[in-house]
Short mmCIF file of C-alpha atoms in Angstrom, two decimals:
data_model
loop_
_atom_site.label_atom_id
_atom_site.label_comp_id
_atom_site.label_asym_id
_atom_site.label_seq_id
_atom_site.Cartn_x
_atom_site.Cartn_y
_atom_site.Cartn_z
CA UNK A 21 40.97 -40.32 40.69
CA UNK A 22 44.31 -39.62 41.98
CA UNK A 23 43.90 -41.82 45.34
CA UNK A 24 45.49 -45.61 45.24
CA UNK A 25 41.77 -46.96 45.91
CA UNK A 26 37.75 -45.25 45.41
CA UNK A 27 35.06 -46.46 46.90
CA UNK A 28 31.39 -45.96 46.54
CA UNK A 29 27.97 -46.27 48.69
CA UNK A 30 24.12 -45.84 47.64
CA UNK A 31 22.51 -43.72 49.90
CA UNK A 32 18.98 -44.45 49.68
CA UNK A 33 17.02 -44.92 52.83
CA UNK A 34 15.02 -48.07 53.39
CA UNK A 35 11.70 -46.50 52.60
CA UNK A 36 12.34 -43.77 50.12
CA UNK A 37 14.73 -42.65 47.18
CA UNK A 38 14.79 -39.01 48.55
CA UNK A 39 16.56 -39.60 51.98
CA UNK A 40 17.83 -37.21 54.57
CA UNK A 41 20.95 -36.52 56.07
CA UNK A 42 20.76 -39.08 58.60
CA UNK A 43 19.70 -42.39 56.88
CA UNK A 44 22.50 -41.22 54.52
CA UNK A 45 24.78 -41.37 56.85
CA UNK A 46 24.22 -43.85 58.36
CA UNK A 47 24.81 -45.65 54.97
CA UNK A 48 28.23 -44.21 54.81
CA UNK A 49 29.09 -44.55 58.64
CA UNK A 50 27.45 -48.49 58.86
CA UNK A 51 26.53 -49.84 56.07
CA UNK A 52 22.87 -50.49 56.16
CA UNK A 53 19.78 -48.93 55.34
CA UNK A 54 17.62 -46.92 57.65
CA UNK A 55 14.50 -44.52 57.65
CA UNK A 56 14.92 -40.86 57.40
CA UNK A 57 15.69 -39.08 60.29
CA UNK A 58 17.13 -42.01 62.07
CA UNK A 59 20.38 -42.35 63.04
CA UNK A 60 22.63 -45.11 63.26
CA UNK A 61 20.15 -47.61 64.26
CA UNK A 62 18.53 -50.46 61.91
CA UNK A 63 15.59 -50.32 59.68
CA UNK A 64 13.43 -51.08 63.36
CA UNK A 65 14.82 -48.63 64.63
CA UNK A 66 16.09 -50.57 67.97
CA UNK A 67 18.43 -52.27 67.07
CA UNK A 68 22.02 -50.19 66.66
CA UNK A 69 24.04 -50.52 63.40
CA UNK A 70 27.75 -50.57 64.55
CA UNK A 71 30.09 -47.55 63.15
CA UNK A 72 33.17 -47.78 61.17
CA UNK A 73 34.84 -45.37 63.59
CA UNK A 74 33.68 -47.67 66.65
CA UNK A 75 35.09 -50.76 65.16
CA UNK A 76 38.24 -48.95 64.20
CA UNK A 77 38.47 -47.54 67.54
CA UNK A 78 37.54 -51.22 69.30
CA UNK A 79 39.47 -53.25 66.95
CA UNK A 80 42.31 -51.54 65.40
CA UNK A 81 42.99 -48.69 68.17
CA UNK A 82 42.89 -46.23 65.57
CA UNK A 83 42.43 -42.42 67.51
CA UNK A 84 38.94 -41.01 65.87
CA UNK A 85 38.27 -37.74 64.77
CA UNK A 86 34.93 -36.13 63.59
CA UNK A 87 34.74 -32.23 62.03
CA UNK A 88 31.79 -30.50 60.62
CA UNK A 89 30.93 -26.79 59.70
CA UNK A 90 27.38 -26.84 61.35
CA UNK A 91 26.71 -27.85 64.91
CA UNK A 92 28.75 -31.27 66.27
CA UNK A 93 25.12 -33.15 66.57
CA UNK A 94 23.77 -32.55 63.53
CA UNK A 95 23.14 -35.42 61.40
CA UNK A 96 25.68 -36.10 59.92
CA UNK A 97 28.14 -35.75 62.15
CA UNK A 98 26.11 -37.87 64.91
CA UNK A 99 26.01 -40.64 62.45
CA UNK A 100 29.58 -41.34 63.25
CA UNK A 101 29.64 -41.75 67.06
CA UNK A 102 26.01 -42.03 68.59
CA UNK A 103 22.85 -43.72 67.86
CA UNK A 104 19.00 -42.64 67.86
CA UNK A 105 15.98 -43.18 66.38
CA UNK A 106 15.39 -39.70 65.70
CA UNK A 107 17.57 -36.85 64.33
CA UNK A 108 16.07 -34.14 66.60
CA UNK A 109 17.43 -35.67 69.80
CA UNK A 110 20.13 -33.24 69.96
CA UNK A 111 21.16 -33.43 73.45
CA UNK A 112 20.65 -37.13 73.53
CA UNK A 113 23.49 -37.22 70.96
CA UNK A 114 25.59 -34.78 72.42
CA UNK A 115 25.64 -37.55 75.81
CA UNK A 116 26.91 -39.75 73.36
CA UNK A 117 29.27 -37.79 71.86
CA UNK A 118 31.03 -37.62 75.36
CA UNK A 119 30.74 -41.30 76.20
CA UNK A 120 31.99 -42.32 72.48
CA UNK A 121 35.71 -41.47 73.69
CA UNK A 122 36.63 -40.44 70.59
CA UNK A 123 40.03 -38.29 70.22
CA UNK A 124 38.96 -34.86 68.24
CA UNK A 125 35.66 -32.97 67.63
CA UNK A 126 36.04 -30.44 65.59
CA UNK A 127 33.80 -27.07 63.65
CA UNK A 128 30.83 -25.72 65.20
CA UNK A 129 28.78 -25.93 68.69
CA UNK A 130 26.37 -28.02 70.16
CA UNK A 131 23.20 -27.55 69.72
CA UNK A 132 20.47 -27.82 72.75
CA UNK A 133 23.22 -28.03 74.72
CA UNK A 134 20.93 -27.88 77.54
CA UNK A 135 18.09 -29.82 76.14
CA UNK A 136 15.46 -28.81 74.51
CA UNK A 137 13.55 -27.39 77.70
CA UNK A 138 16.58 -26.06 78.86
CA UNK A 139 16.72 -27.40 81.79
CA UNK A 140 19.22 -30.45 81.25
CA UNK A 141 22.71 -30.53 82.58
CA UNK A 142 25.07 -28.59 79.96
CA UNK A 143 26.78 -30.78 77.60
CA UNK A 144 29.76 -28.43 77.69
CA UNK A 145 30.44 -30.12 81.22
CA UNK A 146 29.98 -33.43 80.92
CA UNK A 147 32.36 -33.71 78.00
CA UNK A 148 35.29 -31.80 80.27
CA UNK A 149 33.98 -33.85 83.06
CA UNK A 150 34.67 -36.89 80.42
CA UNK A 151 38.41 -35.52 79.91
CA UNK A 152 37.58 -33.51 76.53
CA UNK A 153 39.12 -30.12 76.54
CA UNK A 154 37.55 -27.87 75.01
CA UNK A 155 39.28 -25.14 72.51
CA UNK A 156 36.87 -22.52 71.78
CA UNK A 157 39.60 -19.31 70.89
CA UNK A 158 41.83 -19.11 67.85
CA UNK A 159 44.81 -19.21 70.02
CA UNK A 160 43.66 -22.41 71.73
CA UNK A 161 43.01 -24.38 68.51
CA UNK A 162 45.65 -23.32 66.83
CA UNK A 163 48.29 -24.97 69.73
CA UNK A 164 46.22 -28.23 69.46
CA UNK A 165 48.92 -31.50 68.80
CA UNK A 166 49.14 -35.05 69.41
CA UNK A 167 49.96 -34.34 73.12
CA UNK A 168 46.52 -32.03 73.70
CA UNK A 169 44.81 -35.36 74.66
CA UNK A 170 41.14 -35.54 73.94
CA UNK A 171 39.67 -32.55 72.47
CA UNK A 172 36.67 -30.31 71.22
CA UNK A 173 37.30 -27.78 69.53
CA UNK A 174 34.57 -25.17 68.86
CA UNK A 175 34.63 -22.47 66.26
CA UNK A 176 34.99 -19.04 68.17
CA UNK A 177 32.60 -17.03 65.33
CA UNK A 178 29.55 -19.22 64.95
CA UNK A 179 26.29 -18.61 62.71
CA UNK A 180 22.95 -20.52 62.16
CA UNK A 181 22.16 -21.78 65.66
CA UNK A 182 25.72 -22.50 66.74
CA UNK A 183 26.86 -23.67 63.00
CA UNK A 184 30.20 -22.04 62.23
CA UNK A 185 30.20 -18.78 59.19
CA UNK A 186 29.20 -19.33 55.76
CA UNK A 187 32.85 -19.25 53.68
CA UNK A 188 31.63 -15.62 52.39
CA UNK A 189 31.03 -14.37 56.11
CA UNK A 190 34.48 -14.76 57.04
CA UNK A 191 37.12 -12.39 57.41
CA UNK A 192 40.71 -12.84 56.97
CA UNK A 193 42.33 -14.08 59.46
CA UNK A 194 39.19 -16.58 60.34
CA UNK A 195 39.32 -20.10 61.45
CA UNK A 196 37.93 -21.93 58.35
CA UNK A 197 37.10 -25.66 57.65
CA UNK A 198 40.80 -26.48 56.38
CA UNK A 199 41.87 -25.69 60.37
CA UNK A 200 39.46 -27.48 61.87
CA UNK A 201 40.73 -30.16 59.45
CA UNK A 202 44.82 -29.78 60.26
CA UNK A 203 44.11 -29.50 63.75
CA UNK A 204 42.47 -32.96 63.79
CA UNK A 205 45.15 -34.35 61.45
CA UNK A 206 47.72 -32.72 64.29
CA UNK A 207 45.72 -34.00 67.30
CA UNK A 208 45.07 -37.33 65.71
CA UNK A 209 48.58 -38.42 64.37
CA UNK A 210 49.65 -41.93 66.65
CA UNK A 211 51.45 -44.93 65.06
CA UNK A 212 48.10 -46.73 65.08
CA UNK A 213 46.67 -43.60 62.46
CA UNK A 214 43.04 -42.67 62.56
CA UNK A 215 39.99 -42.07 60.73
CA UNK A 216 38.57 -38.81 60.40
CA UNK A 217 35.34 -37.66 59.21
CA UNK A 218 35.17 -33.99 57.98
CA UNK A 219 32.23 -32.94 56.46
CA UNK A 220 31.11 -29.18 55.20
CA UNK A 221 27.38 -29.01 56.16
CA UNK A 222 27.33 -25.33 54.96
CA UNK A 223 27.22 -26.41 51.22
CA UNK A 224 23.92 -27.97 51.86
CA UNK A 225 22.51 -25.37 54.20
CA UNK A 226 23.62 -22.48 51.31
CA UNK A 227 21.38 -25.03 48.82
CA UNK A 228 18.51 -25.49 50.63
CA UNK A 229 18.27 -21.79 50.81
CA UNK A 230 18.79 -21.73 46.99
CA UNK A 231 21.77 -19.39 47.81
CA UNK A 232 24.33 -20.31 44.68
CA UNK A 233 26.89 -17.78 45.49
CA UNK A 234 26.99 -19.43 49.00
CA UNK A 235 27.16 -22.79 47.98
CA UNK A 236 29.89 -21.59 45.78
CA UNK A 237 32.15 -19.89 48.23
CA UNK A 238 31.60 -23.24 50.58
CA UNK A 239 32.37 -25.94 48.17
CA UNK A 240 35.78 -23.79 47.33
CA UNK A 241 36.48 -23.92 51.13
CA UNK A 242 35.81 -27.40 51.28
CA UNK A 243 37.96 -27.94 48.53
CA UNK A 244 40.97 -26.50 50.72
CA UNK A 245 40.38 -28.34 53.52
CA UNK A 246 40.17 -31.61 51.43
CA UNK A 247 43.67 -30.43 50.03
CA UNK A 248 45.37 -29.70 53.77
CA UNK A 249 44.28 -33.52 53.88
CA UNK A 250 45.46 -34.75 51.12
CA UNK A 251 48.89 -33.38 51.92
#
């Protein structure tokens, strides 16, 4: 209420009321309607729904920036730089997270970073081999700046297959969500300016496991990154 301009999207998917992470998403990343479990890709599931951050990025030369507090190919997160027809094609998404060419990734790991088998070339690599660097100790992050190029920068305590620490779990001293949010804001900063996404996938991880102290803790963390933002 205190921003110059609000905007609002409806989230259903095109089949249901109760969507999922990624058709919701994909709402709020493209603008159109999808099933559950797909990811930015129309309602057939073929045909891909352009992103706001890839027109920005095409059009407008805005640098692009994408954080989360669970794993860099989860749904949400994916929704803004890669597009499948199904959720669960984790390393799929993380090969499109290195060709996007976007400037800053930012929270917690990749999961199936080998595939699903295992037996895939690690994602890790092909983003360096790309030109990402990628920050995975406190020190590292924290010397992250407009000059650091393209970067990933990956929690160094991580939780829940690769996910970065529930708020609660941390200690002081931790890298929380608000750092993974300056550091983009620090990375990002050009005279074009930039979009970035930052989402905290631990509030709805805490709720689905009907954990209400968790969900607390998180949405209070969130709250400070949105702040670092705002200023």
């Amino acid at each position: 209420t205190q921003f110059p301009a609000a905007g609002v999207a409806t989230t259903q998917d095109s089949t249901s009321f109760c969507p999922d992470s990624a058709s919701t998403a994909t709402s709020l990343a493209s603008g159109v309607k999808t099933h559950s479990g797909t990811i930015g890709m129309m309602v057939d599931k073929t045909t891909v729904a352009p992103t706001i951050t890839e027109l920005l990025k095409e059009q407008k030369k805005m640098k692009i920036g994408v954080v989360s507090n669970v794993t860099i190919n989860h749904a949400t997160p994916a929704s803004y730089y890669s597009h499948v027809a199904s959720r669960n094609s984790y390393y799929d998404i993380a090969l499109q997270m290195a060709d996007s060419g976007f400037d800053y990734f930012g929270g917690g790991s990749i999961n199936q970073a080998t595939g699903k088998e295992k037996n895939q070339r690690n994602a890790y690599e092909i983003l360096e081999e790309k030109g990402y660097l990628i920050a995975d100790t406190k020190e590292e992050i924290l010397a992250l700046n407009s000059k650091s190029g393209k970067v990933y920068a990956v929690s160094p305590k991580l939780q829940d297959s690769g996910a970065m620490p529930y708020a609660l779990d941390t200690a002081a001293g931790d890298l929380q969500l608000a750092d993974f949010v300056q550091k983009g804001i620090d990375v990002l900063d050009n005279k074009n300016g930039f979009f970035l996404m930052a989402e905290s996938g631990k509030i709805d991880w805490a709720a689905h496991a009907n954990d209400a102290k968790s969900v607390i803790t998180d949405v209070l963390a969130f709250e400070d990154a949105i702040q670092v933002a705002i200023e």
